[in-house]
PDB file of C-alpha atoms in Angstrom:
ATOM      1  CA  UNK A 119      -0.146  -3.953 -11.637  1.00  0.00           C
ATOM      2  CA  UNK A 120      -3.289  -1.853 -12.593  1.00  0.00           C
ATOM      3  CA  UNK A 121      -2.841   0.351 -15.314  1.00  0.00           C
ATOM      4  CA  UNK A 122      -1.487   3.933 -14.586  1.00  0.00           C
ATOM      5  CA  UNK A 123      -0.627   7.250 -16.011  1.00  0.00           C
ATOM      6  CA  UNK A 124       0.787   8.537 -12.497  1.00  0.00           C
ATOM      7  CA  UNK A 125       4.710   8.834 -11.935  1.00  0.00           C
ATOM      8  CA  UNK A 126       6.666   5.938 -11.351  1.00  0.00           C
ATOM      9  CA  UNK A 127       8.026   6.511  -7.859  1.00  0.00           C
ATOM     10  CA  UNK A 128       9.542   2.829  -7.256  1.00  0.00           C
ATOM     11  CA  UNK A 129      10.620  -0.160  -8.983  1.00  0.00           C
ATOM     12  CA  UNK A 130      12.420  -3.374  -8.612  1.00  0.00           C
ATOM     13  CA  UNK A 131      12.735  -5.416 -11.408  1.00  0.00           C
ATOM     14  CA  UNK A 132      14.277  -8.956 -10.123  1.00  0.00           C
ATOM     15  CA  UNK A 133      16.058  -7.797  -6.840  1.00  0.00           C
ATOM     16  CA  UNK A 134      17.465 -10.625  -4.448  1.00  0.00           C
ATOM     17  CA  UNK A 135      18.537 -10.287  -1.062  1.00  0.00           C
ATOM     18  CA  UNK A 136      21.316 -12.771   0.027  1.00  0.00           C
ATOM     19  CA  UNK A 137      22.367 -12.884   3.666  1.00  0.00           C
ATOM     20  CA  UNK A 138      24.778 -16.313   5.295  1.00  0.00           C
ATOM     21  CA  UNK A 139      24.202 -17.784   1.846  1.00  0.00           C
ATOM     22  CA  UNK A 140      20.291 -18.062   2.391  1.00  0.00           C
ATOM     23  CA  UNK A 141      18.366 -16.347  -0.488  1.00  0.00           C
ATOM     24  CA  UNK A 142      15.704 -14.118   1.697  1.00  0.00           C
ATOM     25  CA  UNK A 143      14.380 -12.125  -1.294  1.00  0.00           C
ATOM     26  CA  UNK A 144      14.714 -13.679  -5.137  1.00  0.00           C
ATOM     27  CA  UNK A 145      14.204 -12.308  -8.213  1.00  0.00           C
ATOM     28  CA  UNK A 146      11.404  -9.533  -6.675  1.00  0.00           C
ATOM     29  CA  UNK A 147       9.535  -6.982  -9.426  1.00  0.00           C
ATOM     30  CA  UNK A 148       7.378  -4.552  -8.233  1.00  0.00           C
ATOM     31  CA  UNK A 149       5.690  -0.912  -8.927  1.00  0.00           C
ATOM     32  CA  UNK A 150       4.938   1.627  -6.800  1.00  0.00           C
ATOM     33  CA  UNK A 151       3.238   4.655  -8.554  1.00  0.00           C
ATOM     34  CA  UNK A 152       1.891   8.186  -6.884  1.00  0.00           C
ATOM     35  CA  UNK A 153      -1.099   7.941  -5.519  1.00  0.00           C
ATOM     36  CA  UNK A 154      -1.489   4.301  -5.289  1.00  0.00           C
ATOM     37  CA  UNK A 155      -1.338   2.186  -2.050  1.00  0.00           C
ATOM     38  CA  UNK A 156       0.568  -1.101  -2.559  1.00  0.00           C
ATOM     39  CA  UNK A 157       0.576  -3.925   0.212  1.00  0.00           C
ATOM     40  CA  UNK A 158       2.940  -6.530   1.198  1.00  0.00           C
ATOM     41  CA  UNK A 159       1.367  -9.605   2.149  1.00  0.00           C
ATOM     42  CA  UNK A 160       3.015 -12.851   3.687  1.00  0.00           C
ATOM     43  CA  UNK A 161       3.733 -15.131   6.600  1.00  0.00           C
ATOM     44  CA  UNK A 162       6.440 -14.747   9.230  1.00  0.00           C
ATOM     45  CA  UNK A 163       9.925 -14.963   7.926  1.00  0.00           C
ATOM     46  CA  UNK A 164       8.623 -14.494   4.196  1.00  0.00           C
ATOM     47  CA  UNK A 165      10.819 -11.344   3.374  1.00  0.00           C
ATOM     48  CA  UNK A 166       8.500  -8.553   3.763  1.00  0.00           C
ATOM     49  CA  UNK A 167      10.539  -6.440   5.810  1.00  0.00           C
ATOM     50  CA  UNK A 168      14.103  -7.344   3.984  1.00  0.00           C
ATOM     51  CA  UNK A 169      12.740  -5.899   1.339  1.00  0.00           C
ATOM     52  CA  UNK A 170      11.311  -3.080   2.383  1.00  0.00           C
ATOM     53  CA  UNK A 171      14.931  -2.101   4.080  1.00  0.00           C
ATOM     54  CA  UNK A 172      16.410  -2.649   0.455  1.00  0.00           C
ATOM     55  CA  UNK A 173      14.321  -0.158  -1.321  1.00  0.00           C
ATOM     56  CA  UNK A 174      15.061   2.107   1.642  1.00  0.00           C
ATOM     57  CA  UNK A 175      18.768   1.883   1.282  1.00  0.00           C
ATOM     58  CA  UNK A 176      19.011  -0.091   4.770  1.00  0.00           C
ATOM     59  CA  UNK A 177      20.204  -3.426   3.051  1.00  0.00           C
ATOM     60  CA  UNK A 178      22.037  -4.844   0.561  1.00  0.00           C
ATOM     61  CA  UNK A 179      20.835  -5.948  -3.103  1.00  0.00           C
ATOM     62  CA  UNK A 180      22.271  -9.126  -4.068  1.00  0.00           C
ATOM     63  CA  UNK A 181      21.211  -8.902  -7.875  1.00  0.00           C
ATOM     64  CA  UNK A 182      19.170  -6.981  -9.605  1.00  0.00           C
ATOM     65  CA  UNK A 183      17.811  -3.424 -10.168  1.00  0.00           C
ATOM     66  CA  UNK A 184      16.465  -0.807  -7.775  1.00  0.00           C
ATOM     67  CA  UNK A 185      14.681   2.681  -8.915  1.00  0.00           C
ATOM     68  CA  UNK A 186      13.778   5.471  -6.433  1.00  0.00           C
ATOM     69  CA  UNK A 187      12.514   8.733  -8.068  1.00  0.00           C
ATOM     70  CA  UNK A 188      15.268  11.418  -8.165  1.00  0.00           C
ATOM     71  CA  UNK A 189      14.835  13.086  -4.816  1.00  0.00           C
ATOM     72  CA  UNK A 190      11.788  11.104  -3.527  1.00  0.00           C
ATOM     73  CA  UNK A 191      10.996  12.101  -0.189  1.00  0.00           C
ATOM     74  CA  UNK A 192      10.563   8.991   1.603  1.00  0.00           C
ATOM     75  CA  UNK A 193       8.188   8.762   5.526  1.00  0.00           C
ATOM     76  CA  UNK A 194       9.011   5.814   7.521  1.00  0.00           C
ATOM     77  CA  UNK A 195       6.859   4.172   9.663  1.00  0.00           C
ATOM     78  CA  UNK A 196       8.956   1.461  11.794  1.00  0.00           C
ATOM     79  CA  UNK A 197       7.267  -1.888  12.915  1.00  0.00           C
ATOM     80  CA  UNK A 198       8.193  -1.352  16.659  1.00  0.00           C
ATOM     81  CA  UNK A 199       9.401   1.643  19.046  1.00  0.00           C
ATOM     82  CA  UNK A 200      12.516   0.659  21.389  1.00  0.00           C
ATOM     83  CA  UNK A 201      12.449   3.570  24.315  1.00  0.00           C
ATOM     84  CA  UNK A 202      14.488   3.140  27.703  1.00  0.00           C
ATOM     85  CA  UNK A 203      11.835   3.558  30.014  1.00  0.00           C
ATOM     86  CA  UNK A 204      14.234   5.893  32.046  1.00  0.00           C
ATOM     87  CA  UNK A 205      14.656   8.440  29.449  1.00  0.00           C
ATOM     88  CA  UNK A 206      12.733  11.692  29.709  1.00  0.00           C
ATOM     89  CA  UNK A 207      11.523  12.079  25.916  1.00  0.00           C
ATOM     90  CA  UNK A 208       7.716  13.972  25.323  1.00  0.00           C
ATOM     91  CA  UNK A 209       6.184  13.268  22.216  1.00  0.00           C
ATOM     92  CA  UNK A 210       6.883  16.903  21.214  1.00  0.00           C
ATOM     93  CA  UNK A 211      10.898  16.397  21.488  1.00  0.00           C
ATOM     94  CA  UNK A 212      10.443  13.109  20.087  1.00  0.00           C
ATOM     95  CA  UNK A 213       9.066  14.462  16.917  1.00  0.00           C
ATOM     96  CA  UNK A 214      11.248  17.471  16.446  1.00  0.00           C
ATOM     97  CA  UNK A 215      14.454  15.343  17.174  1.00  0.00           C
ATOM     98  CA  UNK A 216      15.039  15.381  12.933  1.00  0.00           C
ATOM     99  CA  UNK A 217      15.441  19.367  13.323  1.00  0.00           C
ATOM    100  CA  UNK A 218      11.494  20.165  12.779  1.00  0.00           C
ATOM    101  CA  UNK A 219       9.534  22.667  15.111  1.00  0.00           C
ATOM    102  CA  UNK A 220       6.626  22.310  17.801  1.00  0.00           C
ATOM    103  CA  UNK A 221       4.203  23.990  14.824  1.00  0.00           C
ATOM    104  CA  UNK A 222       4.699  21.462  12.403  1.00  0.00           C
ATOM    105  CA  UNK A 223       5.162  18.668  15.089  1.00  0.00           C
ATOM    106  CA  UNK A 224       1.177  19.758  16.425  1.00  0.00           C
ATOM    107  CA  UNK A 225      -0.416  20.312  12.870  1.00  0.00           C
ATOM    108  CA  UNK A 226       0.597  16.571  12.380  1.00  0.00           C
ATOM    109  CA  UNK A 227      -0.547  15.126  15.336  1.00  0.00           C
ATOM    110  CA  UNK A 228      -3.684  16.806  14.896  1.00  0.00           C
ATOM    111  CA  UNK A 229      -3.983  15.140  11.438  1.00  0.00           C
ATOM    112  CA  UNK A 230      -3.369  11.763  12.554  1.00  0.00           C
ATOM    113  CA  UNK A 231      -5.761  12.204  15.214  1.00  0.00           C
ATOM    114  CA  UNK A 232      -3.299  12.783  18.219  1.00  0.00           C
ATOM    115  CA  UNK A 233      -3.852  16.577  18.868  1.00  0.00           C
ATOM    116  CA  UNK A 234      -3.600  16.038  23.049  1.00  0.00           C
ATOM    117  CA  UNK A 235      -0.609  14.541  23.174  1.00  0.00           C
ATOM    118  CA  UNK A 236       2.173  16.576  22.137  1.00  0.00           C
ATOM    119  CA  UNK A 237       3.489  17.095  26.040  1.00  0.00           C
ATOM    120  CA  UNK A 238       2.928  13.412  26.825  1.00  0.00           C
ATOM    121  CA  UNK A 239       5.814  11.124  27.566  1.00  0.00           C
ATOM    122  CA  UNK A 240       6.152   9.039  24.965  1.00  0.00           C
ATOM    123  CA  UNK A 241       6.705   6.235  27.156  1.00  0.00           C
ATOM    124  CA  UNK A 242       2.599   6.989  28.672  1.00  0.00           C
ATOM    125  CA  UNK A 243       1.322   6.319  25.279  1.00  0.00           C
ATOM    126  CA  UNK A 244      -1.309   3.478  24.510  1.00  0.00           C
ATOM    127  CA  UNK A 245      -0.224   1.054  21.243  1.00  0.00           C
ATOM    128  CA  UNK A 246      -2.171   3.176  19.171  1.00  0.00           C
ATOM    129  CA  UNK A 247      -1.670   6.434  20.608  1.00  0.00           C
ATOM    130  CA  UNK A 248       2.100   5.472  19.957  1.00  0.00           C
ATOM    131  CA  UNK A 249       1.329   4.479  15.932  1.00  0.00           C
ATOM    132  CA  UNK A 250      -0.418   7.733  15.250  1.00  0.00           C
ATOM    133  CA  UNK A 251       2.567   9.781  16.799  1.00  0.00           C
ATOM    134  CA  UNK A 252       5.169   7.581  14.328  1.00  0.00           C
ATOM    135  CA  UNK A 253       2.832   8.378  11.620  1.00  0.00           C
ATOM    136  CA  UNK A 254       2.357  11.781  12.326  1.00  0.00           C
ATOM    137  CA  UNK A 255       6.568  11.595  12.614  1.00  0.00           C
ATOM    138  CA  UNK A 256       6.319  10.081   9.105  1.00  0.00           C
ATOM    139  CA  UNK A 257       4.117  12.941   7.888  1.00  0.00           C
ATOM    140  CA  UNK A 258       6.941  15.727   8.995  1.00  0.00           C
ATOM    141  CA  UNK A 259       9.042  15.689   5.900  1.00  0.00           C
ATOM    142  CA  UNK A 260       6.109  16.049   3.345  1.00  0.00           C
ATOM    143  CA  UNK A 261       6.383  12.632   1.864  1.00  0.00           C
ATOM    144  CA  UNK A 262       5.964  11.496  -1.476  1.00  0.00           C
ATOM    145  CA  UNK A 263       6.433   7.631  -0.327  1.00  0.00           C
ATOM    146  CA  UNK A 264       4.950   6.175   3.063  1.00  0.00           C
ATOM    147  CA  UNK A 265       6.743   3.270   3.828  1.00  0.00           C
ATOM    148  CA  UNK A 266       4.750   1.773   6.676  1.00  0.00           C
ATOM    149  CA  UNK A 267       5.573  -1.497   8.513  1.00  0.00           C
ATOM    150  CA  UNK A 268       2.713  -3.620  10.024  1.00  0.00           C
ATOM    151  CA  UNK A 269       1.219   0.177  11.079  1.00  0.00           C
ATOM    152  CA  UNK A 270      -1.600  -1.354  13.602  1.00  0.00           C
ATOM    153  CA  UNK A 271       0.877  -3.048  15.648  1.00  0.00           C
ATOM    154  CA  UNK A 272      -0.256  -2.914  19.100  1.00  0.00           C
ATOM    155  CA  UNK A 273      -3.536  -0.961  18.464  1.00  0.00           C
ATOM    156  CA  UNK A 274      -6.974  -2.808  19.792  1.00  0.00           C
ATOM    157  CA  UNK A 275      -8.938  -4.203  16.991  1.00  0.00           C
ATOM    158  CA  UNK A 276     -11.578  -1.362  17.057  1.00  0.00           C
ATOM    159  CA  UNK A 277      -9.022   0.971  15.931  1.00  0.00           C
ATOM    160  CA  UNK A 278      -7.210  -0.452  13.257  1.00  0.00           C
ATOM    161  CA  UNK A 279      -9.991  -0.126  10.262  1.00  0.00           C
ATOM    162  CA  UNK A 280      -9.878   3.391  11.768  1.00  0.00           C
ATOM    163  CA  UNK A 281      -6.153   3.648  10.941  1.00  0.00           C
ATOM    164  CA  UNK A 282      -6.147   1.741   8.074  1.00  0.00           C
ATOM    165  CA  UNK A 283      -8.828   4.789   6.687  1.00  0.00           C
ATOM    166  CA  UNK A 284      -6.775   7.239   7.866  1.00  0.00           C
ATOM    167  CA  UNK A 285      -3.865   6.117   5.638  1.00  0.00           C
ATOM    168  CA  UNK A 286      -6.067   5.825   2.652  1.00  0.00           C
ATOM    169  CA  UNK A 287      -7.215   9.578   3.354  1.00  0.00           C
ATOM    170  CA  UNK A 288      -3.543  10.428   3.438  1.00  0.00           C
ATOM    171  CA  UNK A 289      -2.763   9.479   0.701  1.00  0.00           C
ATOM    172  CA  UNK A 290      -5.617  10.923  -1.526  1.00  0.00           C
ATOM    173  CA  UNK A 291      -4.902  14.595   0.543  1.00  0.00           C
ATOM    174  CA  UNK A 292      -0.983  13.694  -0.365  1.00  0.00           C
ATOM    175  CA  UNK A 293      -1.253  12.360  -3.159  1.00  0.00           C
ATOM    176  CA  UNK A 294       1.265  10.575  -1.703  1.00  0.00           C
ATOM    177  CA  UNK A 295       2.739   6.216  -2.867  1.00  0.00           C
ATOM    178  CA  UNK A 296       1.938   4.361   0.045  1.00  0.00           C
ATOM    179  CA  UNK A 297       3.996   0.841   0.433  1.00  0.00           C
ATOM    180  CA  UNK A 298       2.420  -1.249   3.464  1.00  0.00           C
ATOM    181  CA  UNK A 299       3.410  -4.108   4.918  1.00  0.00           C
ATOM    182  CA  UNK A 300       0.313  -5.959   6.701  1.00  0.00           C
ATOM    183  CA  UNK A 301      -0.864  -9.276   8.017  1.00  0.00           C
ATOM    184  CA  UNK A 302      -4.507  -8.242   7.779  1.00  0.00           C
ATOM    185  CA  UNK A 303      -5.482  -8.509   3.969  1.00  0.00           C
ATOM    186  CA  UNK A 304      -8.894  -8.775   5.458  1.00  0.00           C
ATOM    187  CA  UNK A 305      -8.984  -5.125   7.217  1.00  0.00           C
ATOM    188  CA  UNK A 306      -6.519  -3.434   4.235  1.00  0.00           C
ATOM    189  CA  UNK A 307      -8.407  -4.492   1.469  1.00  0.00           C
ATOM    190  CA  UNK A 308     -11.082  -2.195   1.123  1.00  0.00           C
ATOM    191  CA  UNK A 309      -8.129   0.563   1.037  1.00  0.00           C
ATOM    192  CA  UNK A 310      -5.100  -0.670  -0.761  1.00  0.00           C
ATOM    193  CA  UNK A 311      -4.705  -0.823  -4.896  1.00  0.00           C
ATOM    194  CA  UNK A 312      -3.008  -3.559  -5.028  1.00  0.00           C
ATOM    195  CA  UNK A 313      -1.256  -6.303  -2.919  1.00  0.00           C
ATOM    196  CA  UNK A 314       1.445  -8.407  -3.423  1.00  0.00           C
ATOM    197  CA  UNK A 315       1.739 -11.503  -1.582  1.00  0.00           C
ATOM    198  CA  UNK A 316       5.963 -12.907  -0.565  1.00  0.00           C
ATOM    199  CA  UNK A 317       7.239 -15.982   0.503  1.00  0.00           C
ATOM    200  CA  UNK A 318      11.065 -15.666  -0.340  1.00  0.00           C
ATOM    201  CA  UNK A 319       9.590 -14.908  -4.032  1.00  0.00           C
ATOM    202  CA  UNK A 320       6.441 -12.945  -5.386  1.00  0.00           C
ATOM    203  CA  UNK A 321       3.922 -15.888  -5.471  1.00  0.00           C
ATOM    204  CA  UNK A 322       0.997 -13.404  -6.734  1.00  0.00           C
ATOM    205  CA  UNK A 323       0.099  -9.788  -6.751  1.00  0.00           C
ATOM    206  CA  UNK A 324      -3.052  -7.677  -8.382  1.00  0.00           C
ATOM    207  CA  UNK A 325      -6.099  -6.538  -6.840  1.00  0.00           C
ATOM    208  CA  UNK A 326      -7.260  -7.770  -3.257  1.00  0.00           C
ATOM    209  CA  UNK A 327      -9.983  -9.898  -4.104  1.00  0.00           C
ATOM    210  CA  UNK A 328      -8.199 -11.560  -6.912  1.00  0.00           C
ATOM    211  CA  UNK A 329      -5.363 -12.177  -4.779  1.00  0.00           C
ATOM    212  CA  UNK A 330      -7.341 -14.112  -2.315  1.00  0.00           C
ATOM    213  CA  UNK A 331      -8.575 -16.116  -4.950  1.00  0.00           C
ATOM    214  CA  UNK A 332      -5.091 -17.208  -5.912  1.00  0.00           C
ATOM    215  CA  UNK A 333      -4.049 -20.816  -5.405  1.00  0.00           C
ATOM    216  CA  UNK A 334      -0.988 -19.620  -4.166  1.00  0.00           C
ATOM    217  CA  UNK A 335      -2.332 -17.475  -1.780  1.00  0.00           C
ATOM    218  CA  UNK A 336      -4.724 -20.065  -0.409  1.00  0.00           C
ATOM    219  CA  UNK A 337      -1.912 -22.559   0.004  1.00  0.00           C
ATOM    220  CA  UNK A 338      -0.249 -19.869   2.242  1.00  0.00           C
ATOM    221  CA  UNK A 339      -2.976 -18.833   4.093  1.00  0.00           C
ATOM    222  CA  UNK A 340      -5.834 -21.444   3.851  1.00  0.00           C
ATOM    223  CA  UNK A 341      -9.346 -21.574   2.744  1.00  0.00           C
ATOM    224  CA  UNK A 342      -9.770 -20.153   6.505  1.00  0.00           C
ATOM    225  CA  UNK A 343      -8.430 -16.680   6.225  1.00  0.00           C
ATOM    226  CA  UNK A 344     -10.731 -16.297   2.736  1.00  0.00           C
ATOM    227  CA  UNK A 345     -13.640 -16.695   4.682  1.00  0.00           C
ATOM    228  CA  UNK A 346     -12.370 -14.369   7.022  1.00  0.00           C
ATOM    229  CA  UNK A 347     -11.957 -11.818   4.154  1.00  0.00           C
ATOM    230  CA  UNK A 348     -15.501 -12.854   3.254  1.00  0.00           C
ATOM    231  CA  UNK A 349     -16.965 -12.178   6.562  1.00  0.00           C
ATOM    232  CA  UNK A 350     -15.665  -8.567   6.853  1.00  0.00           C
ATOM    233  CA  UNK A 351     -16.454  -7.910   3.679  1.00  0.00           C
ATOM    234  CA  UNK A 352     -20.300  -8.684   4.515  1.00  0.00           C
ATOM    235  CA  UNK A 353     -20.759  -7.500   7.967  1.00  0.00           C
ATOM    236  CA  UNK A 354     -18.486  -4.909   8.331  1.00  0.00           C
ATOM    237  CA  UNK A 355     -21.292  -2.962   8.428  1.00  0.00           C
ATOM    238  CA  UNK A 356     -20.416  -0.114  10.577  1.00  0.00           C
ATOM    239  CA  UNK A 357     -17.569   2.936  10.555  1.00  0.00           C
ATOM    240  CA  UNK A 358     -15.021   3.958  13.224  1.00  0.00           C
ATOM    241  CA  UNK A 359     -14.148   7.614  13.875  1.00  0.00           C
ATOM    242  CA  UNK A 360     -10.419   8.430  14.210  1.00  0.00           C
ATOM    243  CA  UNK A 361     -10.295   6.955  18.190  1.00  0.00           C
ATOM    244  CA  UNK A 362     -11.803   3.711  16.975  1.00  0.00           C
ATOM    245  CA  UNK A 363     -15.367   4.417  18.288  1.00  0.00           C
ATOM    246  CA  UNK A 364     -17.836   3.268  16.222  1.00  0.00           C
ATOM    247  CA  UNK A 365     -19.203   6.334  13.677  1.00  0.00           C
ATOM    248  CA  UNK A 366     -23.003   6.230  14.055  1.00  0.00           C
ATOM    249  CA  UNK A 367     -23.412   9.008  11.293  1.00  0.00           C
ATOM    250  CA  UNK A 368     -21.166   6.465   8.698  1.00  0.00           C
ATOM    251  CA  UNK A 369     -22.843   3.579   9.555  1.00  0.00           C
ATOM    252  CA  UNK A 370     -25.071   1.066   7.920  1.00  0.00           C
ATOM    253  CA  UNK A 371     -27.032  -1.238   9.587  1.00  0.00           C
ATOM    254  CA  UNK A 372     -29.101  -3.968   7.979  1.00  0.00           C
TER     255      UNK A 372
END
């Protein structure tokens, strides 16, 4: 973990996660300090998402040791939305269903990006229409903690380095912990702090481009996905704006 004098928001210092005698989580440490994002890397079935729920209070710890900051506001981002396609619900009910107002419900759409759709059903919405309304839902209580699961799920690739810059900007206006969980270490390196990459067990963590030097990480994910990293890297050479269009004003062209 990089050196910090911020507060200490989370921590896990060797928490397992037992479920039908399998061992999903073991022996987990981890940091999470303001300010800093911190990214969960891994492939399917690795225990990203278990846990996630634990430090959220959603599952059970097996062993170890859980600690939350005393009072720590906490914004959830859920992988997936579930809505019966037969229920009436407009983005504007759907946000102020927790007990906020139509105010607070606009000023967040409008910083996510999503000012126009506060009287759309939610069940119109694109894939990334619908992120940026669960993010702006996540922004509602003021958090000091995003907890954000696979946050470009659904959204065209044009608009998730857009979304992905729109967290980091978050959390720098927040100065807010972000904890991510993200197949894409090649489009959330250039904003995360530091990543930590699961399979049933921490095999590595620190910064991105160390990680993806890792044996461990290359026996996951190949010598394939490092090039990948290495290709964005080097010709990402253009911005998006907060749609996804490409940002001729913030963009560099060789």
């Amino acid at each position: 973990m990089p050196e910090t004098n911020r507060e200490l928001l989370v921590q896990t210092r060797q928490l397992s996660v037992e479920r039908g005698g399998r061992t999903l989580v073991d022996s987990a440490d981890l940091a999470l300090h303001a300010g800093e994002i911190l990214t969960l890397i891994g492939p399917n079935g690795a225990g990203k998402t278990t846990l996630v729920r634990a430090i959220l209070g959603l599952g059970n710890i097996t062993r170890g040791e859980l600690y939350l900051k005393p009072g720590l506001r906490i914004g959830y981002m859920p992988q997936t939305l579930h809505i019966d396609a037969s229920l009436p619900l407009t983005v504007a009910r759907f946000l102020t269903l927790g007990g906020g107002d139509k105010h607070r419900a606009q000023r967040a759409l409008e910083r996510t990006g999503a000012a126009g759709l506060l009287h759309q059903p939610m069940q119109a919405l694109s894939g990334g229409e619908t992120q940026r309304v669960l993010l702006a839902r996540a922004l509602l209580r003021n958090p000091q903690l995003l907890v954000l699961d696979e946050p470009v799920q659904g959204v065209d690739v044009s608009g998730q380095a857009a979304l992905y810059a729109l967290i980091n900007e978050l959390r720098h206006e927040l100065g807010c912990a972000v904890l991510l969980i993200s197949h894409d270490l090649h489009l959330v390196m250039a904003n995360t702090d530091t990543v930590v990459c699961l399979n049933g067990h921490i095999c590595c963590h620190g910064h991105p481009e160390q990680v993806t030097n890792d044996p461990a990480y290359l026996e996951l994910f190949g010598h394939r996905a490092q090039a990948q990293i290495a290709l964005y890297t080097h010709h990402h050479d253009h911005a998006h704006d907060q749609c996804g269009e490409i940002d001729p004003e913030h963009s560099h062209h060789a």
